[in-house]
XYZ file of C-alpha atoms in Angstrom:
239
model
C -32.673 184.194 27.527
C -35.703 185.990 25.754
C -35.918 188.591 28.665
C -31.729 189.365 28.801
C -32.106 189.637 24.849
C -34.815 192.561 25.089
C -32.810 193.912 28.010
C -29.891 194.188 25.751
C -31.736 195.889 22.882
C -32.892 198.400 25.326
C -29.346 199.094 26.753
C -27.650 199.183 23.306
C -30.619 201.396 22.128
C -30.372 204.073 25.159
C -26.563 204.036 24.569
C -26.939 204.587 20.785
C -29.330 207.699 21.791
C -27.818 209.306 24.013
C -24.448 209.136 21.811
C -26.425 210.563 18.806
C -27.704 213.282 21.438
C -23.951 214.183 22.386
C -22.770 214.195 18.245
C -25.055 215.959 16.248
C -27.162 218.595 18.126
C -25.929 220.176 15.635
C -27.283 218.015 12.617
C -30.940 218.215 13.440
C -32.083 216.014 10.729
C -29.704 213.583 10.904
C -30.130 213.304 14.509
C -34.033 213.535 14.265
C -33.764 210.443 11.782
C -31.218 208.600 14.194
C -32.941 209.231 17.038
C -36.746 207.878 15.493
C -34.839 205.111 13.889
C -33.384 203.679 17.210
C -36.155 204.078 18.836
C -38.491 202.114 16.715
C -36.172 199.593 16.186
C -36.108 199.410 20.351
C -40.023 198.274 20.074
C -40.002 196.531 16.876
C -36.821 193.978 18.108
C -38.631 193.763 21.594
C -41.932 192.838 20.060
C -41.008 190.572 17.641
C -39.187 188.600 20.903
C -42.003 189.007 23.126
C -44.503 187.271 20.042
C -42.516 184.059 20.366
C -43.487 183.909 24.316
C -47.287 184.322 24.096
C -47.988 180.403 24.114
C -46.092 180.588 27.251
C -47.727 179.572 30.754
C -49.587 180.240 32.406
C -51.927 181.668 29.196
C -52.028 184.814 28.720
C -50.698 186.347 32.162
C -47.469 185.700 30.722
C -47.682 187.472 27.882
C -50.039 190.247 29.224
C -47.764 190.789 32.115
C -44.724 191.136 29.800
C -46.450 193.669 27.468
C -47.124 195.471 30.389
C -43.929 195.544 31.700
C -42.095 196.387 28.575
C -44.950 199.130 27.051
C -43.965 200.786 30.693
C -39.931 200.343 29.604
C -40.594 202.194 26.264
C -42.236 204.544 27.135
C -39.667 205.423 30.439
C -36.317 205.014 27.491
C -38.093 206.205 24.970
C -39.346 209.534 26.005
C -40.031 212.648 22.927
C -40.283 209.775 19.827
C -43.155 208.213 18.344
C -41.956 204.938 17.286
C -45.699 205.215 14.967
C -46.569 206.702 11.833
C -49.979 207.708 12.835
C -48.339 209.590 15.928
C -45.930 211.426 13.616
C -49.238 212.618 11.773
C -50.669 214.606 14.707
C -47.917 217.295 14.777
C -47.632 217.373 10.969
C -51.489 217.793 11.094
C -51.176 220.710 13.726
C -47.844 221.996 11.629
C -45.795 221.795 15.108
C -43.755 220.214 12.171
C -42.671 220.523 8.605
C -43.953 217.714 6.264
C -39.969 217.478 4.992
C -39.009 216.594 9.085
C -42.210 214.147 9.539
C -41.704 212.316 6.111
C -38.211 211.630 7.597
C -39.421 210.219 10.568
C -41.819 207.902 9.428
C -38.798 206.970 6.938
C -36.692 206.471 9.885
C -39.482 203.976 11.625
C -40.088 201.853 8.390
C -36.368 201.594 8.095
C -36.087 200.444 11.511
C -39.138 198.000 11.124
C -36.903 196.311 8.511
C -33.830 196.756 10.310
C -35.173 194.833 13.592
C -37.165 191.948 11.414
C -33.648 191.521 9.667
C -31.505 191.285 13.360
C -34.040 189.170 15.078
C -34.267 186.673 12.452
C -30.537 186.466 12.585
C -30.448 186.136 16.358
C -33.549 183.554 16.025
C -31.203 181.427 13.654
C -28.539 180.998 16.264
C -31.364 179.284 18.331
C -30.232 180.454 21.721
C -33.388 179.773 23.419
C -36.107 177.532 23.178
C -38.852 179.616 21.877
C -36.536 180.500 19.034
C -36.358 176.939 17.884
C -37.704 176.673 14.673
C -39.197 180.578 14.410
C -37.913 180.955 11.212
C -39.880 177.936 9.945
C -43.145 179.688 10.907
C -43.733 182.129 7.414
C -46.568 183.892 7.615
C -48.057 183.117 11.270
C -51.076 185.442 10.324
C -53.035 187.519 13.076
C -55.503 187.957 11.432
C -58.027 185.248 12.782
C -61.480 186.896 11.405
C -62.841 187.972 8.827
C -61.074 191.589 6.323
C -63.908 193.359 7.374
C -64.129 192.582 11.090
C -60.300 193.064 11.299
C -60.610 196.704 9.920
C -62.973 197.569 11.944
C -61.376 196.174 14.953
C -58.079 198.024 14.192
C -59.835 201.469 13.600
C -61.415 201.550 16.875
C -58.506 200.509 18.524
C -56.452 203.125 17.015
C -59.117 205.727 17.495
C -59.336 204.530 21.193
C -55.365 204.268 21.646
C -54.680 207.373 19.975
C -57.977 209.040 21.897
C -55.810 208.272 25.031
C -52.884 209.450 24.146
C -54.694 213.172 23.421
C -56.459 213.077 27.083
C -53.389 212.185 28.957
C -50.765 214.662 27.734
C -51.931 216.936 30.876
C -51.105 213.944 33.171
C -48.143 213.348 35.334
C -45.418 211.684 33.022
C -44.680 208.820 35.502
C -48.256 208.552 35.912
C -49.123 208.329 32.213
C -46.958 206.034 31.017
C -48.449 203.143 33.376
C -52.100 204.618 32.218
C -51.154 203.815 28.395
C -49.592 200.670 29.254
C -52.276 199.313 30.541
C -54.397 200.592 28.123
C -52.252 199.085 25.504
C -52.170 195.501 27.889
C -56.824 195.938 27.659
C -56.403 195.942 23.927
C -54.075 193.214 23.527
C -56.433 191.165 25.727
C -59.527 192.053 23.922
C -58.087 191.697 19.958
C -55.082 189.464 20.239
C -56.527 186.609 19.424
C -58.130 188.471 16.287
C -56.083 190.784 14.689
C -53.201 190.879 17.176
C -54.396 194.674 18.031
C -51.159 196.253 16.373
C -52.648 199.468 15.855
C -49.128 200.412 14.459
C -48.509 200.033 10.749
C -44.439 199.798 10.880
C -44.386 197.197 13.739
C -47.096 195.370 11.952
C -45.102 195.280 9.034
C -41.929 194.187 11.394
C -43.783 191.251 12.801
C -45.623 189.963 9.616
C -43.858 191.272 6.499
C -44.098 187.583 5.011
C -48.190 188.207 5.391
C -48.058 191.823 3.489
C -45.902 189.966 0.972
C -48.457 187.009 0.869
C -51.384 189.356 0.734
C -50.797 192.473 0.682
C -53.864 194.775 -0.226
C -55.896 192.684 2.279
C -53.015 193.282 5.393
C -52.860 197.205 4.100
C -56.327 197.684 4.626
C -56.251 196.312 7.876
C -52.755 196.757 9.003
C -52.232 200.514 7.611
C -54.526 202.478 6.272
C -57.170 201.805 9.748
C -54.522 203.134 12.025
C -54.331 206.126 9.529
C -58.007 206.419 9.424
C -58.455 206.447 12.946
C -56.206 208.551 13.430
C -57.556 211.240 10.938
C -60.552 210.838 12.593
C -59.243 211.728 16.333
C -57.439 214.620 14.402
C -60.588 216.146 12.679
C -62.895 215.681 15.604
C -60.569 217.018 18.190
């Protein structure tokens, strides 16, 4: 049930794409916004699913396997958006675009954050499948299973290693690439799951654990956004 659910976000996400592709070409920053905004929502709905189905067995090839698989699905259905703040930053940084176009994407990918927390809480309280039994009951099911410090730290070099990536393999064969940052992406999850969740994204960390910013919300920040943005600043000024 959990796997047709994702597969139906994707489908009604490519659909809602390619009809804002079709519509308003000629609206450029409406369809820049639409098109960020689906997209997002397409990984923040997804994740959010595929964090009820990591206690599921065997431990953890389950849940590695499906992050690999669907980290490969984004980034084949999602090709030319972001979906992450910090990756918006790199052409604003470069000025491949204007600060009044990337301040309306990142818009777009909060909105969408919110957006797909609010839908997958509503599908979770139809209890359809077993892992959503009870999901709602959870509050804050924090990540963040070390200590502020450690977590920061943690999230900054995975950021400055994800984002590091990203940079080197923009010369690399597109079907080729996206497996290489999957996997990537699968190594970190393996290595800082069980610590921080290794997020490395600050609007899908705020889509899985709003209740935790709301709880404590300077400490998830630090950790949660402003060491993605860090770490990305720092790829930016080095390279």
């Amino acid at each position: 049930s959990s796997l047709l659910l994702m597969s139906g976000v994707v489908v009604a996400v490519g659909l809602c794409r390619r009809l804002a592709r079709r519509r308003l070409r000629s609206r450029p920053l409406l369809f820049a916004f639409l098109v960020e905004m689906f997209s997002t929502f397409q990984i923040c709905a997804c994740t959010n699913e595929l964090s009820l189905l990591g206690n599921v067995e065997p431990k953890p090839h389950t849940a590695l396997t499906l992050t690999y698989g669907f980290t490969v699905l984004h980034g084949l259905t999602l090709a030319g958006s972001t979906c992450n703040p910090c990756g918006t930053l790199q052409p604003m940084w470069g000025g491949g675009t204007s600060l009044s176009l990337g301040g309306l994407k990142i818009a777009a990918q909060f909105v969408a954050a919110v957006l797909a927390r609010v839908f997958m809480h509503f599908i979770w309280s139809l209890e359809m499948a077993e892992p959503h039994l009870g999901a709602l009951s959870q509050g804050c099911s924090s990540p963040m299973q070390t200590t502020e410090m450690q977590a920061f730290c943690i999230e900054l070099l995975f950021s400055v290693v994800f984002q590091l990536a990203v940079l080197q393999a923009e010369n690399v064969n597109p079907k080729y690439r996206v497996h290489l940052i999957a996997l990537l992406i699968t190594m970190l999850v393996y290595a800082g799951g069980n610590l921080t969740g290794a997020i490395f994204n600050p609007v899908l960390a705020l889509s899985l654990h709003a209740d935790c910013f709301y709880d404590r919300f300077m400490s998830y920040s630090l950790v949660y956004w402003i060491a993605p943005c860090l770490g990305k600043f720092f790829i930016l000024y080095v390279f």
